[in-house]
């Protein structure tokens, strides 16, 4: 069983431990705290369970219990062998998934200040399940872990050494997505699996990762998931001096700045319309077009930066909601990256092919769907196989 818990939703999936593709079923409870809604579907899209709750009647604890009981009903007499969780921050300590015990949970709690908007929501279901079913092993899988092997310089801010030693450094995120993509390349794009590759994870959150030989050597997200690219509602990199100015001249406090950086900026802030790419593509408002143009411009610039870190570029891979579905964004990004040897094949891009670049181009471009839940399931099974406990 895999849980990916956010502030207002919990996504989940269930796998047969002998077979990770496809999941047995996937589901989500969304609008937790508001009018919560549960939906579970099998791999063909057939709805297996659906339920609504009145506004305010389901908190995160109750939602976790509801998911747990729904999964148990759906798998009937089969045992839950383990629960894998997406945990955004593993700090400097966790470079790999870990079996959770009280000590691990306490050390993950200490990382809450590093990811205050995500980490508490990731950890809460771990506690709920530990109380409800203490005999079931739980495993934490980190968004930061895949980046822990980056070269030393890629992990540093040019800040005083004592602050680096205190943990103020670049961590990088979306690691489960990048690790999944790296694991898929030998099958879907063998000619680039060991090459110099930039992966563009473009969803509501967005970042780029430079892969060399399937390992992360640099990424656009740093200390927090607010860094780097422009996103749905996050600004990405802005001059730190601009933030100081807002504090000085606009008297903005920490929470106000947090709201500005995480919730009011990005596609939403620039367009004034929506954080959702589909809505912006459908709009005729020039502000929507400018928001998309800036989104693309930032991707192109940061792709150049990661190509520099790689010493050249052999391939660009698109993934996540926008990367997998928005052919126009892919075309615009590739047009901006032509100087890197990337040439789009329009027909392939529109047809939804895996490879979307023209034959003979110096660098190739690909679309590879991501699957963070499957990555968590595979990690969880591996951790449990290394230290098995009897099933419930
Ligand atoms: P999250 O980071 O929350 O997991 P997703 O990976 O689901 O987000 O990506 C959400 C983004 O993907 C939204 O901006 C949405 O508009 C965009 N998206 C999803 N489907 C399409 C589509 N068919 N065309 C264009 N954009 C799409």
mmCIF file of C-alpha atoms and ligand atoms in Angstrom:
data_model
loop_
_atom_site.group_PDB
_atom_site.id
_atom_site.type_symbol
_atom_site.label_atom_id
_atom_site.label_comp_id
_atom_site.label_asym_id
_atom_site.label_seq_id
_atom_site.Cartn_x
_atom_site.Cartn_y
_atom_site.Cartn_z
ATOM 1 C CA UNK A 1 0.000 0.000 0.000
ATOM 2 C CA UNK A 2 1.386 3.408 -1.002
ATOM 3 C CA UNK A 3 0.328 6.756 0.459
ATOM 4 C CA UNK A 4 1.217 10.155 -0.960
ATOM 5 C CA UNK A 5 -0.288 12.648 1.484
ATOM 6 C CA UNK A 6 -0.534 16.382 0.833
ATOM 7 C CA UNK A 7 -2.199 19.265 2.620
ATOM 8 C CA UNK A 8 -5.698 18.691 1.277
ATOM 9 C CA UNK A 9 -5.485 15.352 -0.497
ATOM 10 C CA UNK A 10 -4.122 11.847 -0.009
ATOM 11 C CA UNK A 11 -3.311 9.825 -3.110
ATOM 12 C CA UNK A 12 -2.926 6.089 -2.683
ATOM 13 C CA UNK A 13 -2.230 2.956 -4.664
ATOM 14 C CA UNK A 14 -2.093 -0.740 -3.921
ATOM 15 C CA UNK A 15 0.229 -3.282 -5.521
ATOM 16 C CA UNK A 16 0.656 -7.001 -5.645
ATOM 17 C CA UNK A 17 4.175 -7.372 -4.247
ATOM 18 C CA UNK A 18 5.120 -9.721 -7.116
ATOM 19 C CA UNK A 19 4.120 -7.237 -9.810
ATOM 20 C CA UNK A 20 4.376 -3.442 -9.746
ATOM 21 C CA UNK A 21 2.960 -2.565 -13.130
ATOM 22 C CA UNK A 22 0.106 -1.858 -13.146
ATOM 23 C CA UNK A 23 -1.133 -1.079 -9.632
ATOM 24 C CA UNK A 24 -4.064 -3.207 -8.434
ATOM 25 C CA UNK A 25 -5.954 0.033 -7.991
ATOM 26 C CA UNK A 26 -5.338 3.724 -7.337
ATOM 27 C CA UNK A 27 -7.366 6.303 -5.525
ATOM 28 C CA UNK A 28 -7.485 9.675 -3.873
ATOM 29 C CA UNK A 29 -9.352 11.486 -1.166
ATOM 30 C CA UNK A 30 -9.377 15.135 -2.153
ATOM 31 C CA UNK A 31 -10.707 18.282 -0.498
ATOM 32 C CA UNK A 32 -9.922 16.951 2.969
ATOM 33 C CA UNK A 33 -11.296 19.402 5.536
ATOM 34 C CA UNK A 34 -13.767 20.747 2.953
ATOM 35 C CA UNK A 35 -16.299 18.502 1.176
ATOM 36 C CA UNK A 36 -14.059 15.427 1.018
ATOM 37 C CA UNK A 37 -14.410 13.033 -1.892
ATOM 38 C CA UNK A 38 -13.013 9.503 -2.240
ATOM 39 C CA UNK A 39 -12.527 7.776 -5.566
ATOM 40 C CA UNK A 40 -10.810 4.458 -6.311
ATOM 41 C CA UNK A 41 -10.338 3.036 -9.805
ATOM 42 C CA UNK A 42 -8.706 -0.049 -11.295
ATOM 43 C CA UNK A 43 -6.061 0.192 -14.074
ATOM 44 C CA UNK A 44 -8.783 0.218 -16.762
ATOM 45 C CA UNK A 45 -10.411 3.233 -15.094
ATOM 46 C CA UNK A 46 -13.371 1.314 -13.731
ATOM 47 C CA UNK A 47 -14.574 2.915 -10.476
ATOM 48 C CA UNK A 48 -14.282 0.507 -7.544
ATOM 49 C CA UNK A 49 -15.376 2.861 -4.757
ATOM 50 C CA UNK A 50 -16.646 6.406 -4.485
ATOM 51 C CA UNK A 51 -17.879 8.389 -1.513
ATOM 52 C CA UNK A 52 -18.591 11.975 -0.407
ATOM 53 C CA UNK A 53 -18.479 13.521 3.043
ATOM 54 C CA UNK A 54 -20.250 16.667 4.279
ATOM 55 C CA UNK A 55 -18.056 19.769 4.551
ATOM 56 C CA UNK A 56 -15.624 19.680 7.463
ATOM 57 C CA UNK A 57 -16.520 16.149 8.590
ATOM 58 C CA UNK A 58 -13.316 14.346 7.511
ATOM 59 C CA UNK A 59 -9.898 15.406 8.801
ATOM 60 C CA UNK A 60 -6.573 13.924 7.678
ATOM 61 C CA UNK A 61 -6.541 11.309 10.439
ATOM 62 C CA UNK A 62 -10.049 10.118 9.551
ATOM 63 C CA UNK A 63 -9.183 10.201 5.842
ATOM 64 C CA UNK A 64 -6.172 7.935 6.425
ATOM 65 C CA UNK A 65 -8.322 5.477 8.392
ATOM 66 C CA UNK A 66 -10.916 5.586 5.634
ATOM 67 C CA UNK A 67 -8.305 4.795 2.970
ATOM 68 C CA UNK A 68 -6.934 1.970 5.068
ATOM 69 C CA UNK A 69 -10.350 0.369 5.554
ATOM 70 C CA UNK A 70 -11.284 0.904 1.882
ATOM 71 C CA UNK A 71 -8.089 -0.819 0.746
ATOM 72 C CA UNK A 72 -8.680 -3.711 3.124
ATOM 73 C CA UNK A 73 -12.213 -4.164 1.789
ATOM 74 C CA UNK A 74 -10.976 -4.119 -1.808
ATOM 75 C CA UNK A 75 -8.126 -6.594 -1.323
ATOM 76 C CA UNK A 76 -10.414 -8.818 0.780
ATOM 77 C CA UNK A 77 -8.555 -11.597 2.565
ATOM 78 C CA UNK A 78 -5.086 -10.647 1.269
ATOM 79 C CA UNK A 79 -2.742 -9.161 3.912
ATOM 80 C CA UNK A 80 -1.264 -5.660 3.768
ATOM 81 C CA UNK A 81 2.465 -6.507 3.801
ATOM 82 C CA UNK A 82 3.688 -2.961 4.174
ATOM 83 C CA UNK A 83 2.893 0.719 3.714
ATOM 84 C CA UNK A 84 5.204 2.998 1.746
ATOM 85 C CA UNK A 85 4.972 6.756 2.241
ATOM 86 C CA UNK A 86 6.142 9.669 0.205
ATOM 87 C CA UNK A 87 8.070 11.936 2.572
ATOM 88 C CA UNK A 88 9.295 15.155 1.053
ATOM 89 C CA UNK A 89 12.401 15.697 3.202
ATOM 90 C CA UNK A 90 15.020 13.225 4.342
ATOM 91 C CA UNK A 91 17.580 15.922 5.244
ATOM 92 C CA UNK A 92 21.259 15.021 5.007
ATOM 93 C CA UNK A 93 20.718 11.801 6.965
ATOM 94 C CA UNK A 94 18.533 9.777 4.615
ATOM 95 C CA UNK A 95 20.008 8.991 1.212
ATOM 96 C CA UNK A 96 17.752 5.948 0.796
ATOM 97 C CA UNK A 97 14.299 4.734 1.854
ATOM 98 C CA UNK A 98 14.072 3.632 5.476
ATOM 99 C CA UNK A 99 11.916 1.375 7.620
ATOM 100 C CA UNK A 100 10.080 3.630 10.073
ATOM 101 C CA UNK A 101 10.365 3.179 13.831
ATOM 102 C CA UNK A 102 9.897 5.667 16.667
ATOM 103 C CA UNK A 103 13.479 6.940 16.309
ATOM 104 C CA UNK A 104 13.160 7.490 12.546
ATOM 105 C CA UNK A 105 9.820 9.243 13.004
ATOM 106 C CA UNK A 106 11.324 11.567 15.620
ATOM 107 C CA UNK A 107 14.217 12.467 13.297
ATOM 108 C CA UNK A 108 11.779 13.131 10.432
ATOM 109 C CA UNK A 109 9.769 15.406 12.745
ATOM 110 C CA UNK A 110 12.919 17.444 13.263
ATOM 111 C CA UNK A 111 12.965 18.171 9.526
ATOM 112 C CA UNK A 112 9.504 19.811 9.594
ATOM 113 C CA UNK A 113 10.998 23.338 9.635
ATOM 114 C CA UNK A 114 12.802 22.519 6.355
ATOM 115 C CA UNK A 115 9.484 21.715 4.628
ATOM 116 C CA UNK A 116 6.726 23.148 6.828
ATOM 117 C CA UNK A 117 4.076 23.003 4.099
ATOM 118 C CA UNK A 118 4.640 19.355 3.183
ATOM 119 C CA UNK A 119 6.465 17.324 5.840
ATOM 120 C CA UNK A 120 3.746 17.470 8.575
ATOM 121 C CA UNK A 121 1.134 16.157 6.109
ATOM 122 C CA UNK A 122 3.470 13.362 5.006
ATOM 123 C CA UNK A 123 4.145 12.255 8.588
ATOM 124 C CA UNK A 124 0.610 12.390 10.013
ATOM 125 C CA UNK A 125 -0.654 9.220 8.204
ATOM 126 C CA UNK A 126 2.413 7.313 9.455
ATOM 127 C CA UNK A 127 1.300 7.991 13.022
ATOM 128 C CA UNK A 128 -2.328 7.129 12.242
ATOM 129 C CA UNK A 129 -1.382 3.746 10.747
ATOM 130 C CA UNK A 130 1.135 3.004 13.518
ATOM 131 C CA UNK A 131 -1.737 3.432 15.993
ATOM 132 C CA UNK A 132 -4.346 1.564 13.964
ATOM 133 C CA UNK A 133 -2.113 -1.336 12.848
ATOM 134 C CA UNK A 134 1.241 -1.281 14.671
ATOM 135 C CA UNK A 135 2.177 -4.711 13.289
ATOM 136 C CA UNK A 136 2.296 -3.467 9.666
ATOM 137 C CA UNK A 137 5.768 -2.255 8.654
ATOM 138 C CA UNK A 138 5.980 1.255 7.225
ATOM 139 C CA UNK A 139 8.674 2.674 4.956
ATOM 140 C CA UNK A 140 9.531 6.322 4.247
ATOM 141 C CA UNK A 141 10.636 7.187 0.691
ATOM 142 C CA UNK A 142 12.146 10.638 0.263
ATOM 143 C CA UNK A 143 11.928 13.246 -2.474
ATOM 144 C CA UNK A 144 15.407 14.411 -1.533
ATOM 145 C CA UNK A 145 17.193 11.020 -1.412
ATOM 146 C CA UNK A 146 17.895 10.647 -5.148
ATOM 147 C CA UNK A 147 19.831 13.936 -5.106
ATOM 148 C CA UNK A 148 22.044 13.117 -2.119
ATOM 149 C CA UNK A 149 24.715 11.691 -4.411
ATOM 150 C CA UNK A 150 25.167 14.965 -6.321
ATOM 151 C CA UNK A 151 28.697 16.370 -6.499
ATOM 152 C CA UNK A 152 29.613 18.399 -3.415
ATOM 153 C CA UNK A 153 29.582 21.780 -5.166
ATOM 154 C CA UNK A 154 26.093 21.150 -6.588
ATOM 155 C CA UNK A 155 24.801 20.911 -3.008
ATOM 156 C CA UNK A 156 26.307 24.152 -1.694
ATOM 157 C CA UNK A 157 25.007 27.693 -1.373
ATOM 158 C CA UNK A 158 27.698 30.354 -1.391
ATOM 159 C CA UNK A 159 26.804 31.169 2.222
ATOM 160 C CA UNK A 160 29.122 31.139 5.265
ATOM 161 C CA UNK A 161 30.372 27.622 6.005
ATOM 162 C CA UNK A 162 28.704 27.409 9.418
ATOM 163 C CA UNK A 163 25.273 27.759 7.730
ATOM 164 C CA UNK A 164 26.067 24.991 5.235
ATOM 165 C CA UNK A 165 27.105 22.811 8.166
ATOM 166 C CA UNK A 166 23.779 23.641 9.849
ATOM 167 C CA UNK A 167 21.967 22.129 6.838
ATOM 168 C CA UNK A 168 21.268 25.259 4.765
ATOM 169 C CA UNK A 169 22.177 23.719 1.427
ATOM 170 C CA UNK A 170 20.650 22.493 -1.785
ATOM 171 C CA UNK A 171 18.631 19.296 -1.342
ATOM 172 C CA UNK A 172 16.532 19.015 -4.507
ATOM 173 C CA UNK A 173 13.051 17.454 -4.737
ATOM 174 C CA UNK A 174 10.844 15.353 -7.063
ATOM 175 C CA UNK A 175 13.509 12.675 -6.517
ATOM 176 C CA UNK A 176 11.057 9.747 -6.637
ATOM 177 C CA UNK A 177 9.845 10.930 -10.029
ATOM 178 C CA UNK A 178 13.394 11.322 -11.378
ATOM 179 C CA UNK A 179 14.459 7.972 -9.988
ATOM 180 C CA UNK A 180 11.469 6.334 -11.668
ATOM 181 C CA UNK A 181 12.302 8.016 -15.007
ATOM 182 C CA UNK A 182 15.968 6.974 -14.696
ATOM 183 C CA UNK A 183 14.817 3.403 -14.042
ATOM 184 C CA UNK A 184 12.579 3.456 -17.150
ATOM 185 C CA UNK A 185 15.119 4.865 -19.629
ATOM 186 C CA UNK A 186 16.930 1.553 -20.295
ATOM 187 C CA UNK A 187 13.601 0.111 -21.501
ATOM 188 C CA UNK A 188 11.979 3.086 -23.278
ATOM 189 C CA UNK A 189 15.041 4.988 -24.513
ATOM 190 C CA UNK A 190 18.097 2.729 -24.188
ATOM 191 C CA UNK A 191 20.300 4.956 -26.343
ATOM 192 C CA UNK A 192 20.144 7.765 -23.743
ATOM 193 C CA UNK A 193 20.021 5.715 -20.523
ATOM 194 C CA UNK A 194 23.682 6.338 -19.703
ATOM 195 C CA UNK A 195 23.961 9.700 -21.483
ATOM 196 C CA UNK A 196 23.685 13.350 -20.370
ATOM 197 C CA UNK A 197 19.956 13.869 -19.839
ATOM 198 C CA UNK A 198 17.826 16.702 -18.458
ATOM 199 C CA UNK A 199 14.458 15.541 -17.115
ATOM 200 C CA UNK A 200 11.711 18.173 -16.919
ATOM 201 C CA UNK A 201 9.100 17.298 -14.277
ATOM 202 C CA UNK A 202 6.383 19.812 -15.179
ATOM 203 C CA UNK A 203 3.294 19.495 -12.977
ATOM 204 C CA UNK A 204 1.813 21.891 -10.442
ATOM 205 C CA UNK A 205 5.251 21.720 -8.910
ATOM 206 C CA UNK A 206 7.981 21.884 -11.544
ATOM 207 C CA UNK A 207 11.701 21.238 -11.598
ATOM 208 C CA UNK A 208 14.519 19.962 -13.789
ATOM 209 C CA UNK A 209 17.074 17.304 -12.961
ATOM 210 C CA UNK A 210 20.385 16.647 -14.717
ATOM 211 C CA UNK A 211 21.050 12.903 -15.026
ATOM 212 C CA UNK A 212 24.443 11.492 -15.858
ATOM 213 C CA UNK A 213 24.513 7.721 -16.167
ATOM 214 C CA UNK A 214 21.084 7.629 -14.499
ATOM 215 C CA UNK A 215 22.237 9.554 -11.409
ATOM 216 C CA UNK A 216 21.265 13.072 -10.352
ATOM 217 C CA UNK A 217 24.155 15.515 -10.654
ATOM 218 C CA UNK A 218 22.189 18.792 -10.356
ATOM 219 C CA UNK A 219 18.616 20.049 -10.044
ATOM 220 C CA UNK A 220 16.760 23.342 -10.103
ATOM 221 C CA UNK A 221 15.152 22.951 -6.679
ATOM 222 C CA UNK A 222 17.388 23.803 -3.754
ATOM 223 C CA UNK A 223 16.754 24.219 -0.041
ATOM 224 C CA UNK A 224 12.990 24.177 -0.589
ATOM 225 C CA UNK A 225 10.563 23.189 -3.342
ATOM 226 C CA UNK A 226 10.051 26.908 -4.047
ATOM 227 C CA UNK A 227 13.338 27.255 -5.960
ATOM 228 C CA UNK A 228 14.130 27.037 -9.649
ATOM 229 C CA UNK A 229 11.416 26.989 -12.309
ATOM 230 C CA UNK A 230 8.208 28.993 -12.319
ATOM 231 C CA UNK A 231 5.360 26.685 -11.191
ATOM 232 C CA UNK A 232 1.575 26.633 -10.834
ATOM 233 C CA UNK A 233 1.501 28.934 -7.814
ATOM 234 C CA UNK A 234 5.199 29.075 -6.767
ATOM 235 C CA UNK A 235 7.542 31.706 -8.153
ATOM 236 C CA UNK A 236 10.713 29.628 -8.395
ATOM 237 C CA UNK A 237 14.001 31.528 -8.175
ATOM 238 C CA UNK A 238 13.687 35.233 -7.499
ATOM 239 C CA UNK A 239 16.397 37.641 -6.455
ATOM 240 C CA UNK A 240 16.755 37.277 -2.659
ATOM 241 C CA UNK A 241 17.158 41.057 -2.598
ATOM 242 C CA UNK A 242 13.583 41.424 -3.865
ATOM 243 C CA UNK A 243 12.358 39.499 -0.803
ATOM 244 C CA UNK A 244 14.363 41.762 1.503
ATOM 245 C CA UNK A 245 12.831 44.754 -0.238
ATOM 246 C CA UNK A 246 9.310 43.369 0.303
ATOM 247 C CA UNK A 247 10.072 42.934 3.993
ATOM 248 C CA UNK A 248 11.535 46.408 4.283
ATOM 249 C CA UNK A 249 9.225 48.497 2.139
ATOM 250 C CA UNK A 250 5.991 46.454 2.180
ATOM 251 C CA UNK A 251 6.445 45.329 5.798
ATOM 252 C CA UNK A 252 5.769 41.756 4.772
ATOM 253 C CA UNK A 253 6.153 39.151 7.496
ATOM 254 C CA UNK A 254 7.296 35.558 7.117
ATOM 255 C CA UNK A 255 3.819 34.049 6.683
ATOM 256 C CA UNK A 256 2.854 36.708 4.145
ATOM 257 C CA UNK A 257 6.018 36.068 2.132
ATOM 258 C CA UNK A 258 5.378 32.331 2.357
ATOM 259 C CA UNK A 259 1.898 32.850 0.955
ATOM 260 C CA UNK A 260 3.293 35.060 -1.815
ATOM 261 C CA UNK A 261 6.067 32.639 -2.798
ATOM 262 C CA UNK A 262 4.156 29.353 -2.516
ATOM 263 C CA UNK A 263 0.516 30.212 -3.293
ATOM 264 C CA UNK A 264 0.136 33.535 -5.092
ATOM 265 C CA UNK A 265 2.895 33.464 -7.707
ATOM 266 C CA UNK A 266 3.820 31.361 -10.725
ATOM 267 C CA UNK A 267 1.275 30.787 -13.490
ATOM 268 C CA UNK A 268 -1.495 32.002 -11.173
ATOM 269 C CA UNK A 269 0.254 35.193 -10.135
ATOM 270 C CA UNK A 270 1.446 36.226 -13.593
ATOM 271 C CA UNK A 271 -1.809 35.365 -15.381
ATOM 272 C CA UNK A 272 -4.151 36.547 -12.632
ATOM 273 C CA UNK A 273 -6.426 33.772 -13.944
ATOM 274 C CA UNK A 274 -5.394 30.272 -12.953
ATOM 275 C CA UNK A 275 -2.527 28.003 -11.932
ATOM 276 C CA UNK A 276 -3.858 25.342 -14.304
ATOM 277 C CA UNK A 277 -2.151 25.026 -17.688
ATOM 278 C CA UNK A 278 -5.339 23.789 -19.389
ATOM 279 C CA UNK A 279 -7.243 26.896 -18.282
ATOM 280 C CA UNK A 280 -4.438 29.179 -19.469
ATOM 281 C CA UNK A 281 -4.163 27.453 -22.847
ATOM 282 C CA UNK A 282 -7.924 27.929 -23.318
ATOM 283 C CA UNK A 283 -7.801 31.625 -22.405
ATOM 284 C CA UNK A 284 -7.456 34.498 -24.879
ATOM 285 C CA UNK A 285 -6.274 36.909 -22.211
ATOM 286 C CA UNK A 286 -2.782 38.263 -23.080
ATOM 287 C CA UNK A 287 -1.827 37.796 -19.395
ATOM 288 C CA UNK A 288 -2.425 34.049 -19.779
ATOM 289 C CA UNK A 289 -0.162 33.976 -22.840
ATOM 290 C CA UNK A 290 2.520 35.935 -21.001
ATOM 291 C CA UNK A 291 2.359 33.562 -18.013
ATOM 292 C CA UNK A 292 2.914 30.578 -20.327
ATOM 293 C CA UNK A 293 5.689 32.401 -22.190
ATOM 294 C CA UNK A 294 7.493 33.100 -18.906
ATOM 295 C CA UNK A 295 6.998 29.482 -17.769
ATOM 296 C CA UNK A 296 8.639 28.284 -20.996
ATOM 297 C CA UNK A 297 11.390 30.934 -20.868
ATOM 298 C CA UNK A 298 12.379 29.822 -17.356
ATOM 299 C CA UNK A 299 12.516 26.158 -18.442
ATOM 300 C CA UNK A 300 14.701 27.030 -21.442
ATOM 301 C CA UNK A 301 17.118 29.096 -19.324
ATOM 302 C CA UNK A 302 17.419 26.473 -16.609
ATOM 303 C CA UNK A 303 17.862 23.712 -19.198
ATOM 304 C CA UNK A 304 20.891 25.668 -20.423
ATOM 305 C CA UNK A 305 22.182 25.846 -16.850
ATOM 306 C CA UNK A 306 21.841 22.091 -16.321
ATOM 307 C CA UNK A 307 23.374 21.385 -19.742
ATOM 308 C CA UNK A 308 26.368 23.414 -18.512
ATOM 309 C CA UNK A 309 26.512 21.311 -15.335
ATOM 310 C CA UNK A 310 26.462 18.174 -17.529
ATOM 311 C CA UNK A 311 29.064 19.523 -19.951
ATOM 312 C CA UNK A 312 26.635 19.098 -22.859
ATOM 313 C CA UNK A 313 23.238 17.604 -23.520
ATOM 314 C CA UNK A 314 22.248 14.359 -25.216
ATOM 315 C CA UNK A 315 18.523 14.311 -24.388
ATOM 316 C CA UNK A 316 15.625 16.149 -22.788
ATOM 317 C CA UNK A 317 12.811 14.109 -21.211
ATOM 318 C CA UNK A 318 9.384 15.573 -20.381
ATOM 319 C CA UNK A 319 7.181 14.184 -17.615
ATOM 320 C CA UNK A 320 4.299 14.964 -15.156
ATOM 321 C CA UNK A 321 0.931 16.641 -15.939
ATOM 322 C CA UNK A 322 2.138 19.387 -18.292
ATOM 323 C CA UNK A 323 5.188 17.526 -19.610
ATOM 324 C CA UNK A 324 3.149 14.440 -20.507
ATOM 325 C CA UNK A 325 0.040 16.157 -21.861
ATOM 326 C CA UNK A 326 0.757 19.639 -23.189
ATOM 327 C CA UNK A 327 2.268 19.261 -26.653
ATOM 328 C CA UNK A 328 2.396 23.063 -27.053
ATOM 329 C CA UNK A 329 4.654 23.514 -24.007
ATOM 330 C CA UNK A 330 6.953 20.766 -25.287
ATOM 331 C CA UNK A 331 7.138 22.410 -28.717
ATOM 332 C CA UNK A 332 7.864 25.848 -27.239
ATOM 333 C CA UNK A 333 10.567 24.525 -24.911
ATOM 334 C CA UNK A 334 12.257 22.626 -27.755
ATOM 335 C CA UNK A 335 12.148 25.718 -29.973
ATOM 336 C CA UNK A 336 14.029 27.576 -27.232
ATOM 337 C CA UNK A 337 16.524 24.717 -26.893
ATOM 338 C CA UNK A 338 17.359 24.404 -30.580
ATOM 339 C CA UNK A 339 20.827 25.772 -29.906
ATOM 340 C CA UNK A 340 21.430 22.637 -27.821
ATOM 341 C CA UNK A 341 20.786 20.450 -30.865
ATOM 342 C CA UNK A 342 17.162 19.634 -30.040
ATOM 343 C CA UNK A 343 14.826 19.557 -33.058
ATOM 344 C CA UNK A 344 11.118 18.791 -32.685
ATOM 345 C CA UNK A 345 9.231 16.370 -34.895
ATOM 346 C CA UNK A 346 5.761 17.955 -34.904
ATOM 347 C CA UNK A 347 3.866 14.851 -35.916
ATOM 348 C CA UNK A 348 5.521 12.703 -33.227
ATOM 349 C CA UNK A 349 4.872 15.375 -30.614
ATOM 350 C CA UNK A 350 1.179 15.575 -31.475
ATOM 351 C CA UNK A 351 0.811 11.803 -31.814
ATOM 352 C CA UNK A 352 2.038 11.184 -28.281
ATOM 353 C CA UNK A 353 5.126 9.178 -29.296
ATOM 354 C CA UNK A 354 7.786 8.400 -26.709
ATOM 355 C CA UNK A 355 10.408 10.046 -28.901
ATOM 356 C CA UNK A 356 9.368 13.484 -30.158
ATOM 357 C CA UNK A 357 12.598 14.765 -31.736
ATOM 358 C CA UNK A 358 13.471 14.641 -35.411
ATOM 359 C CA UNK A 359 15.704 11.859 -36.733
ATOM 360 C CA UNK A 360 19.300 12.943 -36.992
ATOM 361 C CA UNK A 361 19.044 15.756 -34.410
ATOM 362 C CA UNK A 362 22.190 16.144 -32.294
ATOM 363 C CA UNK A 363 20.125 15.727 -29.100
ATOM 364 C CA UNK A 364 16.878 13.785 -28.705
ATOM 365 C CA UNK A 365 13.638 14.631 -26.853
ATOM 366 C CA UNK A 366 11.253 12.218 -25.153
ATOM 367 C CA UNK A 367 8.008 11.970 -23.216
ATOM 368 C CA UNK A 368 8.115 9.418 -20.404
ATOM 369 C CA UNK A 369 5.150 9.245 -17.997
ATOM 370 C CA UNK A 370 6.213 9.313 -14.360
ATOM 371 C CA UNK A 371 4.893 7.065 -11.577
ATOM 372 C CA UNK A 372 6.015 8.114 -8.111
ATOM 373 C CA UNK A 373 3.663 5.640 -6.414
ATOM 374 C CA UNK A 374 5.203 2.686 -8.241
ATOM 375 C CA UNK A 375 8.682 3.882 -7.258
ATOM 376 C CA UNK A 376 7.551 4.004 -3.605
ATOM 377 C CA UNK A 377 6.046 0.500 -3.905
ATOM 378 C CA UNK A 378 9.274 -0.907 -5.344
ATOM 379 C CA UNK A 379 11.369 0.756 -2.620
ATOM 380 C CA UNK A 380 9.010 -0.453 0.096
ATOM 381 C CA UNK A 381 9.141 -4.037 -1.143
ATOM 382 C CA UNK A 382 12.962 -3.875 -1.305
ATOM 383 C CA UNK A 383 13.277 -2.496 2.237
ATOM 384 C CA UNK A 384 10.903 -5.165 3.565
ATOM 385 C CA UNK A 385 12.719 -7.920 1.679
ATOM 386 C CA UNK A 386 15.983 -6.796 3.286
ATOM 387 C CA UNK A 387 14.455 -6.971 6.794
ATOM 388 C CA UNK A 388 11.289 -9.054 6.572
ATOM 389 C CA UNK A 389 8.646 -9.334 9.267
ATOM 390 C CA UNK A 390 5.816 -11.836 9.278
ATOM 391 C CA UNK A 391 2.563 -10.590 7.695
ATOM 392 C CA UNK A 392 -0.284 -9.491 9.954
HETATM 393 P P1 LIG B 1 0.910 17.617 -9.386
HETATM 394 O O1 LIG B 1 2.240 18.319 -9.352
HETATM 395 O O2 LIG B 1 -0.112 18.242 -8.475
HETATM 396 O O3 LIG B 1 0.987 16.093 -9.309
HETATM 397 P P2 LIG B 1 0.233 17.158 -12.183
HETATM 398 O O4 LIG B 1 1.493 16.434 -12.495
HETATM 399 O O5 LIG B 1 -1.034 16.430 -12.185
HETATM 400 O O6 LIG B 1 0.351 17.976 -10.826
HETATM 401 O O7 LIG B 1 0.137 18.378 -13.220
HETATM 402 C C1 LIG B 1 -0.897 19.304 -13.165
HETATM 403 C C2 LIG B 1 -0.731 20.259 -14.354
HETATM 404 O O8 LIG B 1 -0.806 19.483 -15.552
HETATM 405 C C3 LIG B 1 -1.805 21.332 -14.438
HETATM 406 O O9 LIG B 1 -1.230 22.570 -14.793
HETATM 407 C C4 LIG B 1 -2.681 20.829 -15.570
HETATM 408 O O10 LIG B 1 -3.313 21.877 -16.254
HETATM 409 C C5 LIG B 1 -1.657 20.165 -16.456
HETATM 410 N N1 LIG B 1 -2.318 19.247 -17.399
HETATM 411 C C6 LIG B 1 -2.939 18.071 -17.125
HETATM 412 N N2 LIG B 1 -3.484 17.559 -18.242
HETATM 413 C C7 LIG B 1 -3.223 18.427 -19.240
HETATM 414 C C8 LIG B 1 -3.512 18.481 -20.635
HETATM 415 N N3 LIG B 1 -4.217 17.523 -21.238
HETATM 416 N N4 LIG B 1 -3.072 19.553 -21.351
HETATM 417 C C9 LIG B 1 -2.360 20.530 -20.756
HETATM 418 N N5 LIG B 1 -2.055 20.542 -19.444
HETATM 419 C C10 LIG B 1 -2.467 19.513 -18.694
#
